Amino acid sequence: MLPVIGNVVLWKSADQGRCQYVVYWQAWKEINTLEGVGAMTTELPNNRVPNRQALSDPAYQAFLVLRTVFTVAPILFGLDKFANLLTDWPGYLAPWINDIVPGSGQDAMYVVGVIEIVAGIAVALIPRYGALLVAAWLAGIILNLLTIPDFYDVALRDFGLLVAALALWRLATKYAPARHGS
């Protein structure tokens, strides 16, 4: 394939031994068709259906992994706030927050569970904004945990998750852009 700069094809003249610029519209049109652009970039077409090239892009793979994790994990953890199978969730609620919210610590965990489920669904449907919701929620969890002695390690882990949620937000600006007109 000849190298192309804009609509100009570079070619080497056999008789002169040097590069010359030649306007070659047909080659430019063939190279810059939708198929040519899809083969040369990792951007997804507007119909949001990933092609084989996009699926092999490491950044797109990272987007898919983060989107999946930040969809499934909040929903599962949110559901567990109602069952307390993984842990005793009210034990992670700072006493000062427990004093502010009406009802018991478990009642507060029910509200937390609903918010986490909504955040997971938001990441699934609109990852660009759902990721920001998860990041903000994790910031609140970190603030809560930093006010409880002996929970600093969990706060540090949640800080890593917050950074990953922000990475998902940045990747979503490319791979799941905002829909205009909807």
GROMACS .gro file of N, CA and C in nm:
model
  546
    1MET      N    1   0.085  -0.117   0.000
    1MET     CA    2   0.000   0.000   0.000
    1MET      C    3   0.089   0.123   0.000
    2LEU      N    4   0.050   0.224  -0.075
    2LEU     CA    5   0.127   0.347  -0.084
    2LEU      C    6   0.100   0.433   0.038
    3PRO      N    7   0.203   0.503   0.089
    3PRO     CA    8   0.178   0.593   0.202
    3PRO      C    9   0.095   0.712   0.158
    4VAL      N   10   0.001   0.754   0.246
    4VAL     CA   11  -0.092   0.862   0.212
    4VAL      C   12  -0.082   0.972   0.316
    5ILE      N   13  -0.075   1.096   0.269
    5ILE     CA   14  -0.083   1.212   0.356
    5ILE      C   15  -0.199   1.295   0.305
    6GLY      N   16  -0.309   1.298   0.381
    6GLY     CA   17  -0.428   1.367   0.335
    6GLY      C   18  -0.481   1.301   0.209
    7ASN      N   19  -0.489   1.376   0.100
    7ASN     CA   20  -0.534   1.319  -0.026
    7ASN      C   21  -0.420   1.304  -0.124
    8VAL      N   22  -0.296   1.303  -0.074
    8VAL     CA   23  -0.178   1.293  -0.158
    8VAL      C   24  -0.109   1.160  -0.131
    9VAL      N   25  -0.080   1.086  -0.237
    9VAL     CA   26  -0.012   0.958  -0.226
    9VAL      C   27   0.136   0.980  -0.254
   10LEU      N   28   0.222   0.931  -0.164
   10LEU     CA   29   0.365   0.940  -0.188
   10LEU      C   30   0.409   0.820  -0.270
   11TRP      N   31   0.491   0.843  -0.369
   11TRP     CA   32   0.543   0.733  -0.448
   11TRP      C   33   0.681   0.768  -0.494
   12LYS      N   34   0.759   0.669  -0.523
   12LYS     CA   35   0.897   0.687  -0.565
   12LYS      C   36   0.905   0.665  -0.715
   13SER      N   37   0.956   0.762  -0.782
   13SER     CA   38   0.971   0.754  -0.926
   13SER      C   39   1.092   0.669  -0.959
   14ALA      N   40   1.073   0.570  -1.044
   14ALA     CA   41   1.183   0.481  -1.080
   14ALA      C   42   1.290   0.554  -1.161
   15ASP      N   43   1.247   0.648  -1.243
   15ASP     CA   44   1.346   0.713  -1.328
   15ASP      C   45   1.420   0.826  -1.258
   16GLN      N   46   1.364   0.886  -1.156
   16GLN     CA   47   1.431   0.996  -1.089
   16GLN      C   48   1.491   0.955  -0.954
   17GLY      N   49   1.447   0.843  -0.896
   17GLY     CA   50   1.504   0.794  -0.772
   17GLY      C   51   1.472   0.879  -0.650
   18ARG      N   52   1.368   0.960  -0.655
   18ARG     CA   53   1.331   1.043  -0.540
   18ARG      C   54   1.179   1.041  -0.523
   19CYS      N   55   1.132   1.078  -0.403
   19CYS     CA   56   0.989   1.079  -0.376
   19CYS      C   57   0.923   1.200  -0.441
   20GLN      N   58   0.805   1.180  -0.493
   20GLN     CA   59   0.727   1.287  -0.551
   20GLN      C   60   0.587   1.281  -0.491
   21TYR      N   61   0.523   1.398  -0.488
   21TYR     CA   62   0.386   1.402  -0.441
   21TYR      C   63   0.293   1.400  -0.561
   22VAL      N   64   0.198   1.309  -0.559
   22VAL     CA   65   0.104   1.297  -0.669
   22VAL      C   66  -0.037   1.293  -0.611
   23VAL      N   67  -0.124   1.375  -0.662
   23VAL     CA   68  -0.263   1.371  -0.620
   23VAL      C   69  -0.325   1.249  -0.685
   24TYR      N   70  -0.376   1.161  -0.604
   24TYR     CA   71  -0.428   1.036  -0.654
   24TYR      C   72  -0.559   1.009  -0.582
   25TRP      N   73  -0.667   1.067  -0.633
   25TRP     CA   74  -0.794   1.066  -0.564
   25TRP      C   75  -0.853   0.927  -0.544
   26GLN      N   76  -0.839   0.839  -0.639
   26GLN     CA   77  -0.900   0.707  -0.626
   26GLN      C   78  -0.842   0.631  -0.507
   27ALA      N   79  -0.709   0.635  -0.492
   27ALA     CA   80  -0.646   0.567  -0.379
   27ALA      C   81  -0.690   0.631  -0.248
   28TRP      N   82  -0.701   0.763  -0.247
   28TRP     CA   83  -0.745   0.832  -0.126
   28TRP      C   84  -0.886   0.789  -0.087
   29LYS      N   85  -0.975   0.779  -0.184
   29LYS     CA   86  -1.113   0.739  -0.157
   29LYS      C   87  -1.119   0.596  -0.105
   30GLU      N   88  -1.042   0.505  -0.163
   30GLU     CA   89  -1.043   0.365  -0.119
   30GLU      C   90  -0.988   0.351   0.022
   31ILE      N   91  -0.883   0.423   0.051
   31ILE     CA   92  -0.819   0.412   0.182
   31ILE      C   93  -0.906   0.474   0.290
   32ASN      N   94  -0.977   0.580   0.260
   32ASN     CA   95  -1.053   0.654   0.359
   32ASN      C   96  -1.201   0.618   0.363
   33THR      N   97  -1.237   0.500   0.315
   33THR     CA   98  -1.374   0.453   0.330
   33THR      C   99  -1.394   0.410   0.473
   34LEU      N  100  -1.519   0.380   0.511
   34LEU     CA  101  -1.548   0.337   0.647
   34LEU      C  102  -1.469   0.213   0.685
   35GLU      N  103  -1.455   0.119   0.590
   35GLU     CA  104  -1.380  -0.003   0.620
   35GLU      C  105  -1.233   0.031   0.644
   36GLY      N  106  -1.179   0.122   0.564
   36GLY     CA  107  -1.039   0.160   0.580
   36GLY      C  108  -1.015   0.230   0.712
   37VAL      N  109  -1.106   0.319   0.750
   37VAL     CA  110  -1.091   0.389   0.876
   37VAL      C  111  -1.103   0.292   0.992
   38GLY      N  112  -1.198   0.198   0.986
   38GLY     CA  113  -1.215   0.100   1.093
   38GLY      C  114  -1.092   0.013   1.109
   39ALA      N  115  -1.025  -0.016   0.999
   39ALA     CA  116  -0.906  -0.101   1.006
   39ALA      C  117  -0.786  -0.023   1.059
   40MET      N  118  -0.789   0.110   1.044
   40MET     CA  119  -0.673   0.190   1.084
   40MET      C  120  -0.688   0.249   1.223
   41THR      N  121  -0.806   0.249   1.283
   41THR     CA  122  -0.826   0.306   1.415
   41THR      C  123  -0.889   0.203   1.508
   42THR      N  124  -0.896   0.243   1.635
   42THR     CA  125  -0.962   0.155   1.732
   42THR      C  126  -1.095   0.213   1.776
   43GLU      N  127  -1.141   0.320   1.710
   43GLU     CA  128  -1.267   0.379   1.748
   43GLU      C  129  -1.383   0.293   1.701
   44LEU      N  130  -1.489   0.293   1.782
   44LEU     CA  131  -1.606   0.215   1.748
   44LEU      C  132  -1.695   0.293   1.653
   45PRO      N  133  -1.762   0.228   1.561
   45PRO     CA  134  -1.856   0.299   1.477
   45PRO      C  135  -1.973   0.351   1.560
   46ASN      N  136  -2.051   0.442   1.502
   46ASN     CA  137  -2.160   0.506   1.575
   46ASN      C  138  -2.266   0.409   1.623
   47ASN      N  139  -2.279   0.292   1.557
   47ASN     CA  140  -2.383   0.199   1.600
   47ASN      C  141  -2.345   0.123   1.727
   48ARG      N  142  -2.229   0.152   1.783
   48ARG     CA  143  -2.182   0.098   1.911
   48ARG      C  144  -2.165  -0.054   1.912
   49VAL      N  145  -2.155  -0.114   1.796
   49VAL     CA  146  -2.128  -0.257   1.789
   49VAL      C  147  -1.978  -0.275   1.768
   50PRO      N  148  -1.909  -0.336   1.865
   50PRO     CA  149  -1.764  -0.348   1.850
   50PRO      C  150  -1.727  -0.441   1.736
   51ASN      N  151  -1.626  -0.401   1.659
   51ASN     CA  152  -1.578  -0.490   1.555
   51ASN      C  153  -1.459  -0.569   1.609
   52ARG      N  154  -1.410  -0.659   1.529
   52ARG     CA  155  -1.300  -0.746   1.572
   52ARG      C  156  -1.178  -0.665   1.609
   53GLN      N  157  -1.151  -0.558   1.534
   53GLN     CA  158  -1.035  -0.472   1.563
   53GLN      C  159  -1.050  -0.407   1.700
   54ALA      N  160  -1.170  -0.357   1.731
   54ALA     CA  161  -1.193  -0.292   1.860
   54ALA      C  162  -1.178  -0.392   1.975
   55LEU      N  163  -1.225  -0.513   1.955
   55LEU     CA  164  -1.216  -0.614   2.061
   55LEU      C  165  -1.072  -0.652   2.092
   56SER      N  166  -0.981  -0.633   1.997
   56SER     CA  167  -0.841  -0.665   2.021
   56SER      C  168  -0.764  -0.546   2.078
   57ASP      N  169  -0.829  -0.431   2.093
   57ASP     CA  170  -0.766  -0.311   2.147
   57ASP      C  171  -0.756  -0.324   2.299
   58PRO      N  172  -0.636  -0.317   2.357
   58PRO     CA  173  -0.621  -0.331   2.502
   58PRO      C  174  -0.701  -0.228   2.582
   59ALA      N  175  -0.711  -0.106   2.534
   59ALA     CA  176  -0.787  -0.004   2.606
   59ALA      C  177  -0.936  -0.039   2.607
   60TYR      N  178  -0.987  -0.091   2.496
   60TYR     CA  179  -1.127  -0.131   2.491
   60TYR      C  180  -1.151  -0.252   2.581
   61GLN      N  181  -1.055  -0.344   2.587
   61GLN     CA  182  -1.066  -0.459   2.676
   61GLN      C  183  -1.070  -0.412   2.821
   62ALA      N  184  -0.986  -0.314   2.855
   62ALA     CA  185  -0.986  -0.259   2.992
   62ALA      C  186  -1.121  -0.195   3.023
   63PHE      N  187  -1.177  -0.123   2.926
   63PHE     CA  188  -1.309  -0.064   2.943
   63PHE      C  189  -1.413  -0.171   2.973
   64LEU      N  190  -1.411  -0.280   2.896
   64LEU     CA  191  -1.508  -0.388   2.917
   64LEU      C  192  -1.493  -0.453   3.054
   65VAL      N  193  -1.369  -0.477   3.095
   65VAL     CA  194  -1.344  -0.539   3.226
   65VAL      C  195  -1.395  -0.448   3.337
   66LEU      N  196  -1.357  -0.320   3.332
   66LEU     CA  197  -1.399  -0.227   3.437
   66LEU      C  198  -1.551  -0.208   3.438
   67ARG      N  199  -1.610  -0.201   3.320
   67ARG     CA  200  -1.756  -0.184   3.313
   67ARG      C  201  -1.827  -0.305   3.373
   68THR      N  202  -1.776  -0.423   3.343
   68THR     CA  203  -1.836  -0.545   3.397
   68THR      C  204  -1.823  -0.550   3.549
   69VAL      N  205  -1.703  -0.522   3.599
   69VAL     CA  206  -1.679  -0.529   3.744
   69VAL      C  207  -1.763  -0.425   3.818
   70PHE      N  208  -1.768  -0.301   3.763
   70PHE     CA  209  -1.843  -0.196   3.832
   70PHE      C  210  -1.993  -0.203   3.805
   71THR      N  211  -2.035  -0.298   3.726
   71THR     CA  212  -2.178  -0.329   3.716
   71THR      C  213  -2.214  -0.439   3.814
   72VAL      N  214  -2.139  -0.549   3.809
   72VAL     CA  215  -2.172  -0.667   3.889
   72VAL      C  216  -2.146  -0.646   4.039
   73ALA      N  217  -2.028  -0.593   4.074
   73ALA     CA  218  -1.992  -0.582   4.215
   73ALA      C  219  -2.089  -0.493   4.294
   74PRO      N  220  -2.120  -0.372   4.249
   74PRO     CA  221  -2.215  -0.292   4.328
   74PRO      C  222  -2.352  -0.358   4.342
   75ILE      N  223  -2.398  -0.424   4.237
   75ILE     CA  224  -2.528  -0.490   4.246
   75ILE      C  225  -2.523  -0.604   4.348
   76LEU      N  226  -2.419  -0.686   4.342
   76LEU     CA  227  -2.407  -0.797   4.438
   76LEU      C  228  -2.389  -0.747   4.581
   77PHE      N  229  -2.301  -0.646   4.599
   77PHE     CA  230  -2.281  -0.593   4.734
   77PHE      C  231  -2.408  -0.523   4.784
   78GLY      N  232  -2.479  -0.457   4.692
   78GLY     CA  233  -2.605  -0.393   4.730
   78GLY      C  234  -2.708  -0.494   4.776
   79LEU      N  235  -2.718  -0.604   4.701
   79LEU     CA  236  -2.811  -0.710   4.741
   79LEU      C  237  -2.771  -0.772   4.875
   80ASP      N  238  -2.640  -0.782   4.899
   80ASP     CA  239  -2.595  -0.843   5.024
   80ASP      C  240  -2.623  -0.753   5.145
   81LYS      N  241  -2.645  -0.624   5.121
   81LYS     CA  242  -2.680  -0.536   5.233
   81LYS      C  243  -2.813  -0.580   5.296
   82PHE      N  244  -2.895  -0.652   5.219
   82PHE     CA  245  -3.023  -0.701   5.270
   82PHE      C  246  -3.009  -0.837   5.339
   83ALA      N  247  -2.903  -0.912   5.305
   83ALA     CA  248  -2.888  -1.048   5.359
   83ALA      C  249  -2.774  -1.061   5.460
   84ASN      N  250  -2.675  -0.974   5.453
   84ASN     CA  251  -2.558  -0.980   5.541
   84ASN      C  252  -2.488  -1.116   5.535
   85LEU      N  253  -2.476  -1.172   5.416
   85LEU     CA  254  -2.407  -1.300   5.401
   85LEU      C  255  -2.255  -1.284   5.402
   86LEU      N  256  -2.204  -1.180   5.337
   86LEU     CA  257  -2.059  -1.160   5.327
   86LEU      C  258  -1.998  -1.109   5.457
   87THR      N  259  -2.071  -1.023   5.525
   87THR     CA  260  -2.023  -0.965   5.650
   87THR      C  261  -2.139  -0.899   5.723
   88ASP      N  262  -2.114  -0.849   5.841
   88ASP     CA  263  -2.214  -0.773   5.915
   88ASP      C  264  -2.197  -0.626   5.874
   89TRP      N  265  -2.270  -0.584   5.772
   89TRP     CA  266  -2.252  -0.453   5.711
   89TRP      C  267  -2.272  -0.337   5.808
   90PRO      N  268  -2.365  -0.341   5.902
   90PRO     CA  269  -2.378  -0.227   5.994
   90PRO      C  270  -2.251  -0.200   6.075
   91GLY      N  271  -2.165  -0.299   6.089
   91GLY     CA  272  -2.038  -0.279   6.159
   91GLY      C  273  -1.943  -0.187   6.085
   92TYR      N  274  -1.967  -0.164   5.956
   92TYR     CA  275  -1.884  -0.074   5.876
   92TYR      C  276  -1.938   0.069   5.875
   93LEU      N  277  -2.044   0.093   5.946
   93LEU     CA  278  -2.103   0.226   5.952
   93LEU      C  279  -2.044   0.302   6.070
   94ALA      N  280  -1.987   0.419   6.042
   94ALA     CA  281  -1.927   0.501   6.147
   94ALA      C  282  -2.034   0.541   6.249
   95PRO      N  283  -1.998   0.541   6.376
   95PRO     CA  284  -2.097   0.577   6.479
   95PRO      C  285  -2.161   0.714   6.458
   96TRP      N  286  -2.084   0.811   6.413
   96TRP     CA  287  -2.139   0.945   6.393
   96TRP      C  288  -2.242   0.947   6.280
   97ILE      N  289  -2.225   0.861   6.180
   97ILE     CA  290  -2.324   0.851   6.073
   97ILE      C  291  -2.448   0.777   6.124
   98ASN      N  292  -2.425   0.674   6.203
   98ASN     CA  293  -2.536   0.598   6.261
   98ASN      C  294  -2.623   0.688   6.349
   99ASP      N  295  -2.558   0.787   6.416
   99ASP     CA  296  -2.634   0.880   6.501
   99ASP      C  297  -2.715   0.979   6.418
  100ILE      N  298  -2.673   1.005   6.295
  100ILE     CA  299  -2.741   1.103   6.209
  100ILE      C  300  -2.860   1.042   6.137
  101VAL      N  301  -2.842   0.921   6.085
  101VAL     CA  302  -2.947   0.860   6.002
  101VAL      C  303  -3.061   0.810   6.090
  102PRO      N  304  -3.183   0.820   6.040
  102PRO     CA  305  -3.296   0.768   6.120
  102PRO      C  306  -3.296   0.616   6.117
  103GLY      N  307  -3.345   0.557   6.221
  103GLY     CA  308  -3.353   0.411   6.230
  103GLY      C  309  -3.222   0.350   6.275
  104SER      N  310  -3.212   0.220   6.253
  104SER     CA  311  -3.093   0.146   6.296
  104SER      C  312  -2.985   0.147   6.189
  105GLY      N  313  -2.870   0.091   6.224
  105GLY     CA  314  -2.762   0.076   6.127
  105GLY      C  315  -2.803  -0.015   6.012
  106GLN      N  316  -2.882  -0.117   6.042
  106GLN     CA  317  -2.929  -0.206   5.935
  106GLN      C  318  -3.025  -0.133   5.842
  107ASP      N  319  -3.107  -0.045   5.896
  107ASP     CA  320  -3.195   0.036   5.811
  107ASP      C  321  -3.111   0.122   5.716
  108ALA      N  322  -3.004   0.178   5.767
  108ALA     CA  323  -2.914   0.257   5.682
  108ALA      C  324  -2.852   0.170   5.573
  109MET      N  325  -2.820   0.045   5.607
  109MET     CA  326  -2.761  -0.046   5.508
  109MET      C  327  -2.860  -0.081   5.398
  110TYR      N  328  -2.989  -0.082   5.430
  110TYR     CA  329  -3.089  -0.104   5.325
  110TYR      C  330  -3.085   0.009   5.222
  111VAL      N  331  -3.075   0.131   5.271
  111VAL     CA  332  -3.064   0.246   5.181
  111VAL      C  333  -2.935   0.238   5.101
  112VAL      N  334  -2.824   0.204   5.168
  112VAL     CA  335  -2.696   0.187   5.101
  112VAL      C  336  -2.707   0.081   4.991
  113GLY      N  337  -2.774  -0.029   5.022
  113GLY     CA  338  -2.791  -0.136   4.924
  113GLY      C  339  -2.864  -0.090   4.800
  114VAL      N  340  -2.969  -0.013   4.819
  114VAL     CA  341  -3.046   0.039   4.705
  114VAL      C  342  -2.958   0.132   4.620
  115ILE      N  343  -2.883   0.219   4.686
  115ILE     CA  344  -2.795   0.312   4.613
  115ILE      C  345  -2.689   0.234   4.534
  116GLU      N  346  -2.634   0.130   4.594
  116GLU     CA  347  -2.532   0.051   4.523
  116GLU      C  348  -2.592  -0.023   4.403
  117ILE      N  349  -2.711  -0.074   4.418
  117ILE     CA  350  -2.777  -0.141   4.305
  117ILE      C  351  -2.802  -0.042   4.193
  118VAL      N  352  -2.851   0.076   4.227
  118VAL     CA  353  -2.874   0.180   4.126
  118VAL      C  354  -2.743   0.219   4.057
  119ALA      N  355  -2.635   0.230   4.134
  119ALA     CA  356  -2.505   0.265   4.076
  119ALA      C  357  -2.458   0.157   3.978
  120GLY      N  358  -2.475   0.031   4.013
  120GLY     CA  359  -2.437  -0.077   3.922
  120GLY      C  360  -2.517  -0.076   3.794
  121ILE      N  361  -2.646  -0.050   3.805
  121ILE     CA  362  -2.731  -0.042   3.686
  121ILE      C  363  -2.691   0.078   3.601
  122ALA      N  364  -2.657   0.190   3.666
  122ALA     CA  365  -2.615   0.310   3.593
  122ALA      C  366  -2.486   0.282   3.515
  123VAL      N  367  -2.393   0.209   3.573
  123VAL     CA  368  -2.270   0.174   3.500
  123VAL      C  369  -2.302   0.087   3.380
  124ALA      N  370  -2.396  -0.005   3.396
  124ALA     CA  371  -2.433  -0.092   3.284
  124ALA      C  372  -2.496  -0.014   3.170
  125LEU      N  373  -2.583   0.081   3.204
  125LEU     CA  374  -2.659   0.152   3.101
  125LEU      C  375  -2.588   0.275   3.047
  126ILE      N  376  -2.530   0.354   3.135
  126ILE     CA  377  -2.461   0.477   3.095
  126ILE      C  378  -2.329   0.487   3.171
  127PRO      N  379  -2.229   0.411   3.129
  127PRO     CA  380  -2.105   0.402   3.206
  127PRO      C  381  -2.033   0.535   3.225
  128ARG      N  382  -2.054   0.626   3.134
  128ARG     CA  383  -1.986   0.756   3.145
  128ARG      C  384  -2.030   0.829   3.272
  129TYR      N  385  -2.157   0.819   3.307
  129TYR     CA  386  -2.209   0.885   3.426
  129TYR      C  387  -2.217   0.789   3.545
  130GLY      N  388  -2.242   0.663   3.518
  130GLY     CA  389  -2.245   0.563   3.624
  130GLY      C  390  -2.111   0.551   3.695
  131ALA      N  391  -2.003   0.562   3.619
  131ALA     CA  392  -1.869   0.554   3.679
  131ALA      C  393  -1.845   0.670   3.775
  132LEU      N  394  -1.894   0.788   3.739
  132LEU     CA  395  -1.881   0.902   3.830
  132LEU      C  396  -1.965   0.884   3.955
  133LEU      N  397  -2.083   0.825   3.940
  133LEU     CA  398  -2.167   0.795   4.056
  133LEU      C  399  -2.096   0.698   4.149
  134VAL      N  400  -2.037   0.593   4.093
  134VAL     CA  401  -1.963   0.495   4.175
  134VAL      C  402  -1.843   0.561   4.242
  135ALA      N  403  -1.771   0.647   4.169
  135ALA     CA  404  -1.655   0.715   4.227
  135ALA      C  405  -1.697   0.804   4.344
  136ALA      N  406  -1.805   0.878   4.327
  136ALA     CA  407  -1.854   0.964   4.435
  136ALA      C  408  -1.898   0.880   4.555
  137TRP      N  409  -1.965   0.769   4.527
  137TRP     CA  410  -2.011   0.680   4.634
  137TRP      C  411  -1.891   0.622   4.710
  138LEU      N  412  -1.788   0.582   4.636
  138LEU     CA  413  -1.667   0.529   4.700
  138LEU      C  414  -1.598   0.636   4.784
  139ALA      N  415  -1.600   0.760   4.739
  139ALA     CA  416  -1.542   0.869   4.818
  139ALA      C  417  -1.616   0.882   4.952
  140GLY      N  418  -1.749   0.869   4.948
  140GLY     CA  419  -1.826   0.873   5.072
  140GLY      C  420  -1.794   0.755   5.164
  141ILE      N  421  -1.777   0.637   5.104
  141ILE     CA  422  -1.741   0.519   5.184
  141ILE      C  423  -1.603   0.539   5.248
  142ILE      N  424  -1.510   0.593   5.172
  142ILE     CA  425  -1.375   0.617   5.225
  142ILE      C  426  -1.381   0.714   5.342
  143LEU      N  427  -1.457   0.823   5.326
  143LEU     CA  428  -1.472   0.919   5.436
  143LEU      C  429  -1.530   0.850   5.559
  144ASN      N  430  -1.632   0.768   5.542
  144ASN     CA  431  -1.692   0.693   5.652
  144ASN      C  432  -1.587   0.604   5.719
  145LEU      N  433  -1.509   0.529   5.639
  145LEU     CA  434  -1.414   0.433   5.695
  145LEU      C  435  -1.296   0.501   5.764
  146LEU      N  436  -1.256   0.619   5.716
  146LEU     CA  437  -1.145   0.688   5.780
  146LEU      C  438  -1.180   0.739   5.919
  147THR      N  439  -1.308   0.743   5.952
  147THR     CA  440  -1.350   0.789   6.085
  147THR      C  441  -1.374   0.673   6.181
  148ILE      N  442  -1.347   0.551   6.135
  148ILE     CA  443  -1.360   0.433   6.221
  148ILE      C  444  -1.220   0.377   6.244
  149PRO      N  445  -1.176   0.364   6.370
  149PRO     CA  446  -1.044   0.305   6.395
  149PRO      C  447  -1.035   0.162   6.339
  150ASP      N  448  -0.920   0.126   6.292
  150ASP     CA  449  -0.888  -0.009   6.241
  150ASP      C  450  -0.953  -0.043   6.107
  151PHE      N  451  -1.004   0.057   6.033
  151PHE     CA  452  -1.060   0.031   5.901
  151PHE      C  453  -0.983   0.102   5.791
  152TYR      N  454  -0.861   0.147   5.822
  152TYR     CA  455  -0.782   0.221   5.724
  152TYR      C  456  -0.742   0.134   5.605
  153ASP      N  457  -0.721   0.006   5.629
  153ASP     CA  458  -0.684  -0.083   5.517
  153ASP      C  459  -0.799  -0.097   5.418
  154VAL      N  460  -0.920  -0.101   5.467
  154VAL     CA  461  -1.037  -0.111   5.379
  154VAL      C  462  -1.055   0.022   5.305
  155ALA      N  463  -1.028   0.133   5.373
  155ALA     CA  464  -1.036   0.263   5.308
  155ALA      C  465  -0.934   0.273   5.195
  156LEU      N  466  -0.815   0.220   5.217
  156LEU     CA  467  -0.712   0.221   5.113
  156LEU      C  468  -0.755   0.136   4.994
  157ARG      N  469  -0.813   0.022   5.019
  157ARG     CA  470  -0.864  -0.063   4.912
  157ARG      C  471  -0.972   0.010   4.833
  158ASP      N  472  -1.061   0.077   4.904
  158ASP     CA  473  -1.168   0.150   4.836
  158ASP      C  474  -1.114   0.269   4.758
  159PHE      N  475  -1.001   0.326   4.802
  159PHE     CA  476  -0.937   0.432   4.724
  159PHE      C  477  -0.888   0.377   4.590
  160GLY      N  478  -0.833   0.256   4.591
  160GLY     CA  479  -0.794   0.191   4.465
  160GLY      C  480  -0.914   0.170   4.375
  161LEU      N  481  -1.026   0.131   4.432
  161LEU     CA  482  -1.148   0.114   4.354
  161LEU      C  483  -1.197   0.248   4.298
  162LEU      N  484  -1.183   0.354   4.378
  162LEU     CA  485  -1.222   0.487   4.330
  162LEU      C  486  -1.138   0.526   4.208
  163VAL      N  487  -1.008   0.501   4.214
  163VAL     CA  488  -0.921   0.531   4.100
  163VAL      C  489  -0.962   0.449   3.978
  164ALA      N  490  -0.997   0.323   3.999
  164ALA     CA  491  -1.042   0.238   3.888
  164ALA      C  492  -1.174   0.289   3.831
  165ALA      N  493  -1.263   0.339   3.916
  165ALA     CA  494  -1.390   0.395   3.867
  165ALA      C  495  -1.364   0.520   3.784
  166LEU      N  496  -1.268   0.600   3.824
  166LEU     CA  497  -1.232   0.717   3.744
  166LEU      C  498  -1.168   0.677   3.611
  167ALA      N  499  -1.091   0.569   3.612
  167ALA     CA  500  -1.035   0.518   3.486
  167ALA      C  501  -1.147   0.470   3.394
  168LEU      N  502  -1.248   0.406   3.450
  168LEU     CA  503  -1.364   0.365   3.370
  168LEU      C  504  -1.433   0.487   3.311
  169TRP      N  505  -1.449   0.592   3.389
  169TRP     CA  506  -1.511   0.715   3.340
  169TRP      C  507  -1.434   0.771   3.221
  170ARG      N  508  -1.302   0.775   3.232
  170ARG     CA  509  -1.221   0.828   3.121
  170ARG      C  510  -1.231   0.738   2.998
  171LEU      N  511  -1.226   0.607   3.017
  171LEU     CA  512  -1.239   0.516   2.903
  171LEU      C  513  -1.379   0.525   2.842
  172ALA      N  514  -1.479   0.547   2.925
  172ALA     CA  515  -1.616   0.557   2.874
  172ALA      C  516  -1.635   0.679   2.787
  173THR      N  517  -1.557   0.785   2.809
  173THR     CA  518  -1.571   0.902   2.722
  173THR      C  519  -1.533   0.868   2.579
  174LYS      N  520  -1.449   0.766   2.560
  174LYS     CA  521  -1.412   0.723   2.425
  174LYS      C  522  -1.500   0.610   2.375
  175TYR      N  523  -1.522   0.510   2.458
  175TYR     CA  524  -1.588   0.387   2.412
  175TYR      C  525  -1.739   0.385   2.436
  176ALA      N  526  -1.790   0.475   2.517
  176ALA     CA  527  -1.935   0.484   2.539
  176ALA      C  528  -1.972   0.631   2.551
  177PRO      N  529  -1.951   0.707   2.441
  177PRO     CA  530  -1.975   0.851   2.449
  177PRO      C  531  -2.121   0.884   2.475
  178ALA      N  532  -2.143   1.004   2.522
  178ALA     CA  533  -2.281   1.049   2.551
  178ALA      C  534  -2.362   1.049   2.422
  179ARG      N  535  -2.485   1.010   2.434
  179ARG     CA  536  -2.574   1.009   2.317
  179ARG      C  537  -2.632   1.149   2.300
  180HIS      N  538  -2.618   1.202   2.181
  180HIS     CA  539  -2.673   1.333   2.153
  180HIS      C  540  -2.814   1.317   2.098
  181GLY      N  541  -2.902   1.398   2.147
  181GLY     CA  542  -3.040   1.392   2.099
  181GLY      C  543  -3.123   1.285   2.165
  182SER      N  544  -3.072   1.225   2.273
  182SER     CA  545  -3.153   1.123   2.342
  182SER      C  546  -3.157   1.151   2.488
   0.00000   0.00000   0.00000
